[in-house]
Amino acid sequence: MNVNQSAPPVPPFGQPQPVYPGYHQSSYGGQPGSTAPPNSYGAYNGPVPGYQQAPPPGMSRAPPSSGAPPASTAQASCGQGAYGQFGQGDVQNGPSSTVQMQRLPGSQPFGSAPLAPVVSQPTVLQPYGPPPTSAQVTAQLAGMQISGAATPAPPPSGLGYGPPTSLASASGSFPNSGLYGSYPQGQAPPLSQAQGHSGAQPPQRSAPQQASSFTPQASGGPRMPSMTGPPLSGQSFGGPPVNQPNHVSSPPPQTLHPGTQMAGPPGPPPPMHSSQQPGYQLQQNGSFGPPRGPQPNYGSPYPGAPTFGNQPGPPQPLPPKRLDPDAIPSPIQVIEDDRNNRGSEPFVTGVRGQVPPLVTTNFLVKDQGNASPRYIRCTSYNIPCTSDMAKQAQVPLAAVIKPLARLPPEEASPYVVDHGESGPLRCNRCKAYMCPFMQFIEGGRRFQCCFCSCINDVPPQYFQHLDHTGKRVDAYDRPELSLGSYEFLATVDYCKNNKFPSPPAFIFMIDVSYNAIRSGLVRLLCEELKSLLDFLPRESGAEESAIRVGFVTYNKVLHFYNVKSSLAQPQMMVVSDVADMFVPLLDGFLVNVNESRAVITSLLDQIPEMFADTRETETVFAPVIQAGMEALKAAECAGKLFLFHTSLPIAEAPGKLKNRDDRKLINTDKEKTLFQPQTGAYQTLAKECVAQGCCVDLFLFPNQYVDVATLSVVPQLTGGSVYKYACFQVENDQERFMSDLRRDVQKVVGFDAVMRVRTSTGIRAVDFFGAFYMSNTTDVELAGLDGDKTVTVEFKHDDRLNEESGALLQCALLYTSCAGQRRLRIHNLALNCCTQLADLYRNCETDTLINYMAKFAYRGVLNSPVKTVRDTLITQCAQILACYRKNCASPSSAGQLILPECMKLLPVYLNCVLKSDVLQPGAEVTTDDRAYVRQLVTSMDVAETNVFFYPRLLPLTKSPIESTTEPPAIRASEERLSNGDIYLLENGLNLFIWVGAGVQQGVVQSLFSVSSFSQITSGLSILPVLDNPLSKKVRGLIDSLRAQRSRYMKLIVVKQEDKLEMLFKHFLVEDKSLSGGASYVDFLCHMHKEIRQLLS
């Protein structure tokens, strides 16, 4: 049998299930079933076509018997079969994972195997679909030494390549080898993508996979993915253990300490390859560059060379050995694999319950009945049928919904459907809106609601005949019958007081106290507003914006301006009674920009001069919001307040605050008070704002503590945003502030919105996270909602679900558009339901899970001590992984850490959340910073939390200058930096360029226009504009990164070993943090210990 052939299709997986009329269930992991067009892009997470792996030399094969494909075939075909995999790659930045998957019956005792783990069993296939893959990291806890040769054992029957030598674990800490084999310094792991390296092949995914077990290796050599099909009893491979072909070099053999046991007789040592290969040498992460010398905590390249820096573990008889960072799952590799496997073909939403590509992958969406993942992402696309099963797995069932998400230009915005005066068709009982899942019956005269099963009459004007399959013949002409997302024009019944709304208004409210004038903020802002008012949001196709504008300035008192078009000069009216706020004028306060252009320009010229000599340092805050809201109420319209504020509001007025900043509360039970507002006045004010449809965006310019936790309450509850520019200086922060303001003013907003999430029988929405207000348990009220904001919804079971009918979600958002039109935006999503835990674990989305867990934790700090919140997260993660280990993975020694394939990054990402400033602040993090980040994350989408918690680190000087593509990212660890290179790091809010001390003089000259490293200005925030390829490339890259993010990232240039480097290192999240956060390796060991405790 040819190694490069795809595996023959195996029955229980891959056929479309008879689920939804007209919808094919995804085959394994989201590829369309048999009726889908043939896939020219390889399997889901399989290779890009054209990559084939030659059989390693010396591999003998047992002849395949009929029935299930032999393990060898599945391994060798590496993913060219028809079954997809999850959108998380299977090979790391280090060596490849063994992906070998086998389901064990729930009744089977866990860990009953002796020290030798039975990695795969003879043919005990269950009738349900394919068993889950898992990334099994083995723990050899009795420390290993990197010297001498050890002899690997032959594989047990049914296993793929590679010598599984089971090592007994002596304690709860982690072994030195693992997931993918350990790599000494200066030697590269097997490549996962051909990265300019001659002949490197990507490991490829196979179709039917069994439990991917990472057994410790006596050899320490890299392991091939052992991807087996349903194993045939007695099948095994002879021949020596095989290294992956074409990798740069294999690591030296490792010896076992006495006390570690090995299964099976010894075999020959793995072949050693020379590291001198043509092409670039690879560093550990597979990026270009010269091999580096030994570094602390790494295995050394030569047997017998010194190793440094053991990290202490729990007490144990033998000295612990550090786990090789290359031997644990790499976020970079998973992201890269998903891009290669899923970025080239459109994601078609017609199939129920398919897991979308990762948020880091660029892909096109074709709406065929389910909402695009740009609108809704779920923690799992296959949810348990019963609440007992859900409790057992502990995987939160949640959806991150972004109802007004902006789409790329090549995707069409949702169609607007106008049903005239009758309005949109809805179910009489549950009020769900017409959607593709509704079932028409009785020749089309009635329809059965897919959410509550109620039978409804079809109104005569909506009647249409059915075809022979029971579908309406006009289904594809009506967006609401064929698409996952669409809009209805709302009738007057959907409007306040049963009358259509007026177009919304924007009110600019400018702090003119001493701090604001002195910093240059007021002058800068007034200049910018003159041009910015030409770019107010408008309906597509409209000549000009319908939005009216008004202006207020304030310090201890408020100044309103009449800018009526008939006036020659603006008029100012002062309200000094801030305790009883009213609006002194109606006519002339809110105006059309084009009509009053001259008066507005005159006003903006005068404001900086009028207050130039002010000595007023005190400000008010609550009365300013009150005034804006009263103005909108008087004008009978919704709208948005843009507040520009500089200091703690200590003037005598409602909402007055005191300085309560106290770092001594950190790590005490009272720490939660730092996140709570100090007065209830702002909640009351926010509630009034929401009732009026008044959204507040707050721009803060503090030089010291301003109590962000309290000031952000109104923006948070009204669906607004907070922007913070600490110690604002015009020369340094102008670009960032201007960019944020332009974007904020121009973005499309839905006003006076209400959102409701309906579900089919069996589950219901129970909890909501985000920037909004709720006056009851079902309606999410948003004074404003823009395209960057998400609402996260958690679901719980209230009945048993049915595998055949699945589960449905419908998100309905009623809002006023920027032209004053009342609309309903509908998003529908169908999910699969399962009775087997393996199916749940196979269809999870780690990025969405982390988004939910971060929001859950960040809300938790309001009411619980931070330590409790951290422990809760760790416990939940351990329970999720322990349940998988107990119920879905093949039995193996307790010394192995086994992770589900699509959750193998859960530990690294969770550790990043635990180390974040909110949950574990460093000494330099202020109370205001923590409150600011806490409310920011609350409404972030999945792509934003992904890069926020695990920043992108891009080498700038490794890829060829003429290359136009983004350089491949590397892992966020100091180990990965070389002092001869320059790196760029971004996390969606910050942007750093790190310059190594050994960078070539020519590179320094090209980028910074100075002749040596020592002359580079540390903390530089703007790169000089130079006419050379490197400068253009780096500036272009920075511009493109900024364009991808919702906020402008200010650049900071950091030099190696400079004082600013500590700030930069805070973002190298795989390393131990100064505030006491664990390194990725240590946290994985800790997680393993927690899982073992749960299992024992």
Short mmCIF file of C-alpha atoms in Angstrom, two decimals, residues 814-1012:
data_model
loop_
_atom_site.label_atom_id
_atom_site.label_comp_id
_atom_site.label_asym_id
_atom_site.label_seq_id
_atom_site.Cartn_x
_atom_site.Cartn_y
_atom_site.Cartn_z
CA LEU A 814 -33.63 45.87 17.58
CA TYR A 815 -31.83 49.19 17.02
CA THR A 816 -32.01 52.64 15.45
CA SER A 817 -29.60 53.16 12.56
CA CYS A 818 -27.53 56.33 12.23
CA ALA A 819 -30.19 57.68 9.84
CA GLY A 820 -32.95 57.16 12.40
CA GLN A 821 -34.37 53.99 10.83
CA ARG A 822 -35.65 51.29 13.22
CA ARG A 823 -34.29 47.87 12.26
CA LEU A 824 -34.07 44.28 13.45
CA ARG A 825 -30.88 42.35 12.83
CA ILE A 826 -31.24 38.57 13.12
CA HIS A 827 -28.45 35.98 13.47
CA ASN A 828 -29.25 32.24 13.52
CA LEU A 829 -26.97 29.36 14.40
CA ALA A 830 -27.61 25.60 14.56
CA LEU A 831 -25.40 23.44 16.77
CA ASN A 832 -25.02 19.68 17.04
CA CYS A 833 -25.87 17.77 20.21
CA CYS A 834 -24.05 14.69 21.45
CA THR A 835 -24.45 11.82 23.87
CA GLN A 836 -20.71 11.06 23.90
CA LEU A 837 -18.24 13.32 25.70
CA ALA A 838 -15.69 12.70 22.96
CA ASP A 839 -17.88 14.55 20.48
CA LEU A 840 -18.05 17.55 22.79
CA TYR A 841 -14.27 17.66 23.20
CA ARG A 842 -13.75 17.23 19.48
CA ASN A 843 -15.75 20.34 18.61
CA CYS A 844 -14.55 22.94 21.09
CA GLU A 845 -13.00 26.28 20.26
CA THR A 846 -10.26 27.17 22.75
CA ASP A 847 -10.02 30.86 21.80
CA THR A 848 -13.73 31.36 22.52
CA LEU A 849 -13.44 29.34 25.73
CA ILE A 850 -10.62 31.62 26.94
CA ASN A 851 -12.64 34.70 25.97
CA TYR A 852 -15.51 33.45 28.13
CA MET A 853 -13.28 32.38 31.04
CA ALA A 854 -11.47 35.73 31.10
CA LYS A 855 -14.77 37.63 31.18
CA PHE A 856 -16.12 35.32 33.86
CA ALA A 857 -12.99 35.88 35.98
CA TYR A 858 -12.91 39.63 35.38
CA ARG A 859 -16.48 39.91 36.58
CA GLY A 860 -15.66 37.66 39.54
CA VAL A 861 -13.11 40.13 40.96
CA LEU A 862 -15.98 42.55 41.70
CA ASN A 863 -17.31 40.21 44.39
CA SER A 864 -14.57 37.74 45.35
CA PRO A 865 -10.93 37.93 46.38
CA VAL A 866 -8.64 37.71 43.37
CA LYS A 867 -7.01 34.55 44.71
CA THR A 868 -10.40 32.82 44.84
CA VAL A 869 -11.07 33.81 41.23
CA ARG A 870 -7.70 32.47 40.10
CA ASP A 871 -8.22 29.18 41.94
CA THR A 872 -11.68 28.81 40.41
CA LEU A 873 -10.22 29.15 36.91
CA ILE A 874 -7.48 26.60 37.57
CA THR A 875 -9.96 24.14 39.08
CA GLN A 876 -12.37 24.47 36.17
CA CYS A 877 -9.59 23.94 33.63
CA ALA A 878 -8.33 20.90 35.54
CA GLN A 879 -11.86 19.45 35.67
CA ILE A 880 -12.33 19.91 31.91
CA LEU A 881 -9.06 18.13 31.16
CA ALA A 882 -9.50 15.44 33.83
CA CYS A 883 -12.95 14.58 32.48
CA TYR A 884 -11.43 14.18 29.02
CA ARG A 885 -8.64 12.02 30.41
CA LYS A 886 -11.03 9.84 32.33
CA ASN A 887 -13.74 9.38 29.71
CA CYS A 888 -12.20 9.89 26.29
CA ALA A 889 -8.51 9.06 26.27
CA SER A 890 -7.07 5.59 26.07
CA PRO A 891 -5.85 4.25 29.37
CA SER A 892 -2.22 5.07 30.00
CA SER A 893 0.09 5.70 32.90
CA ALA A 894 -0.88 8.48 35.26
CA GLY A 895 2.47 10.03 34.43
CA GLN A 896 1.11 11.18 31.10
CA LEU A 897 -0.65 14.49 30.64
CA ILE A 898 -3.26 13.99 27.94
CA LEU A 899 -4.84 17.01 26.30
CA PRO A 900 -7.69 16.99 23.78
CA GLU A 901 -6.40 18.01 20.37
CA CYS A 902 -8.54 21.13 20.08
CA MET A 903 -7.85 22.13 23.69
CA LYS A 904 -4.14 21.58 23.77
CA LEU A 905 -3.56 25.34 24.06
CA LEU A 906 -5.99 25.71 26.99
CA PRO A 907 -3.20 25.59 29.63
CA VAL A 908 -0.93 28.14 27.93
CA TYR A 909 -3.76 30.58 27.27
CA LEU A 910 -5.30 30.13 30.70
CA ASN A 911 -1.92 30.84 32.28
CA CYS A 912 -1.83 34.12 30.33
CA VAL A 913 -5.23 35.08 31.77
CA LEU A 914 -4.06 34.19 35.29
CA LYS A 915 -0.92 36.33 34.86
CA SER A 916 -2.80 39.31 33.44
CA ASP A 917 -2.71 42.64 35.24
CA VAL A 918 -6.23 42.27 36.58
CA LEU A 919 -5.59 38.92 38.29
CA GLN A 920 -1.88 39.26 39.12
CA PRO A 921 -0.66 42.85 38.96
CA GLY A 922 3.02 43.74 38.93
CA ALA A 923 4.31 46.57 41.12
CA GLU A 924 4.16 49.07 38.24
CA VAL A 925 0.48 48.44 37.40
CA THR A 926 -1.83 51.13 38.81
CA THR A 927 -5.31 50.54 40.22
CA ASP A 928 -6.71 52.60 37.33
CA ASP A 929 -4.88 50.44 34.78
CA ARG A 930 -6.44 47.32 36.24
CA ALA A 931 -9.95 48.79 36.23
CA TYR A 932 -9.41 50.03 32.66
CA VAL A 933 -8.27 46.64 31.35
CA ARG A 934 -11.05 44.88 33.24
CA GLN A 935 -13.78 46.84 31.51
CA LEU A 936 -12.00 46.68 28.13
CA VAL A 937 -11.83 42.89 28.12
CA THR A 938 -15.51 42.65 29.10
CA SER A 939 -16.65 43.53 25.59
CA MET A 940 -13.69 42.26 23.54
CA ASP A 941 -14.28 39.79 20.74
CA VAL A 942 -12.43 36.50 20.39
CA ALA A 943 -9.72 37.84 18.06
CA GLU A 944 -8.97 40.68 20.49
CA THR A 945 -8.69 38.49 23.58
CA ASN A 946 -6.55 36.03 21.64
CA VAL A 947 -3.82 38.56 20.87
CA PHE A 948 -4.32 40.48 24.13
CA PHE A 949 -3.51 37.47 26.30
CA TYR A 950 -0.96 35.86 23.97
CA PRO A 951 0.81 38.72 22.14
CA ARG A 952 2.31 38.30 18.67
CA LEU A 953 6.09 38.44 18.48
CA LEU A 954 7.41 38.98 14.94
CA PRO A 955 11.10 38.86 13.95
CA LEU A 956 11.72 41.85 11.63
CA THR A 957 15.21 41.04 10.39
CA LYS A 958 14.98 37.32 9.68
CA SER A 959 12.81 37.23 6.58
CA PRO A 960 14.10 38.62 3.25
CA ILE A 961 13.54 42.39 2.91
CA GLU A 962 11.78 41.99 -0.43
CA SER A 963 9.18 39.65 1.12
CA THR A 964 5.80 41.38 1.24
CA THR A 965 4.10 38.95 3.62
CA GLU A 966 4.00 39.33 7.38
CA PRO A 967 6.98 37.56 8.97
CA PRO A 968 6.04 34.30 10.73
CA ALA A 969 5.45 34.86 14.45
CA ILE A 970 7.55 33.19 17.13
CA ARG A 971 6.68 32.13 20.66
CA ALA A 972 6.41 34.84 23.31
CA SER A 973 9.45 33.93 25.36
CA GLU A 974 12.82 35.53 26.01
CA GLU A 975 14.43 32.25 24.97
CA ARG A 976 13.34 33.03 21.41
CA LEU A 977 15.05 36.42 21.15
CA SER A 978 18.49 36.65 19.60
CA ASN A 979 20.56 39.74 20.33
CA GLY A 980 21.48 40.13 16.67
CA ASP A 981 17.88 40.73 15.63
CA ILE A 982 15.01 43.20 15.92
CA TYR A 983 11.52 42.04 16.96
CA LEU A 984 8.07 43.59 16.95
CA LEU A 985 5.52 42.69 19.64
CA GLU A 986 1.82 43.62 19.61
CA ASN A 987 -1.16 42.75 21.79
CA GLY A 988 -3.91 44.95 20.33
CA LEU A 989 -3.19 47.80 22.77
CA ASN A 990 0.60 48.04 22.82
CA LEU A 991 3.29 47.89 20.15
CA PHE A 992 6.97 47.39 20.92
CA ILE A 993 10.09 47.17 18.80
CA TRP A 994 12.85 45.35 20.68
CA VAL A 995 16.38 45.95 19.39
CA GLY A 996 19.07 43.43 20.27
CA ALA A 997 22.45 44.81 21.35
CA GLY A 998 24.22 42.89 18.59
CA VAL A 999 22.17 44.17 15.63
CA GLN A 1000 24.26 44.99 12.57
CA GLN A 1001 25.17 48.63 12.16
CA GLY A 1002 23.64 48.78 8.66
CA VAL A 1003 20.27 47.62 9.99
CA VAL A 1004 20.36 50.25 12.77
CA GLN A 1005 21.17 52.93 10.19
CA SER A 1006 18.38 51.78 7.83
CA LEU A 1007 15.72 51.76 10.53
CA PHE A 1008 16.65 54.50 13.01
CA SER A 1009 18.94 56.76 10.97
CA VAL A 1010 21.69 56.61 13.61
CA SER A 1011 25.06 54.97 13.24
CA SER A 1012 25.12 52.66 16.28
#
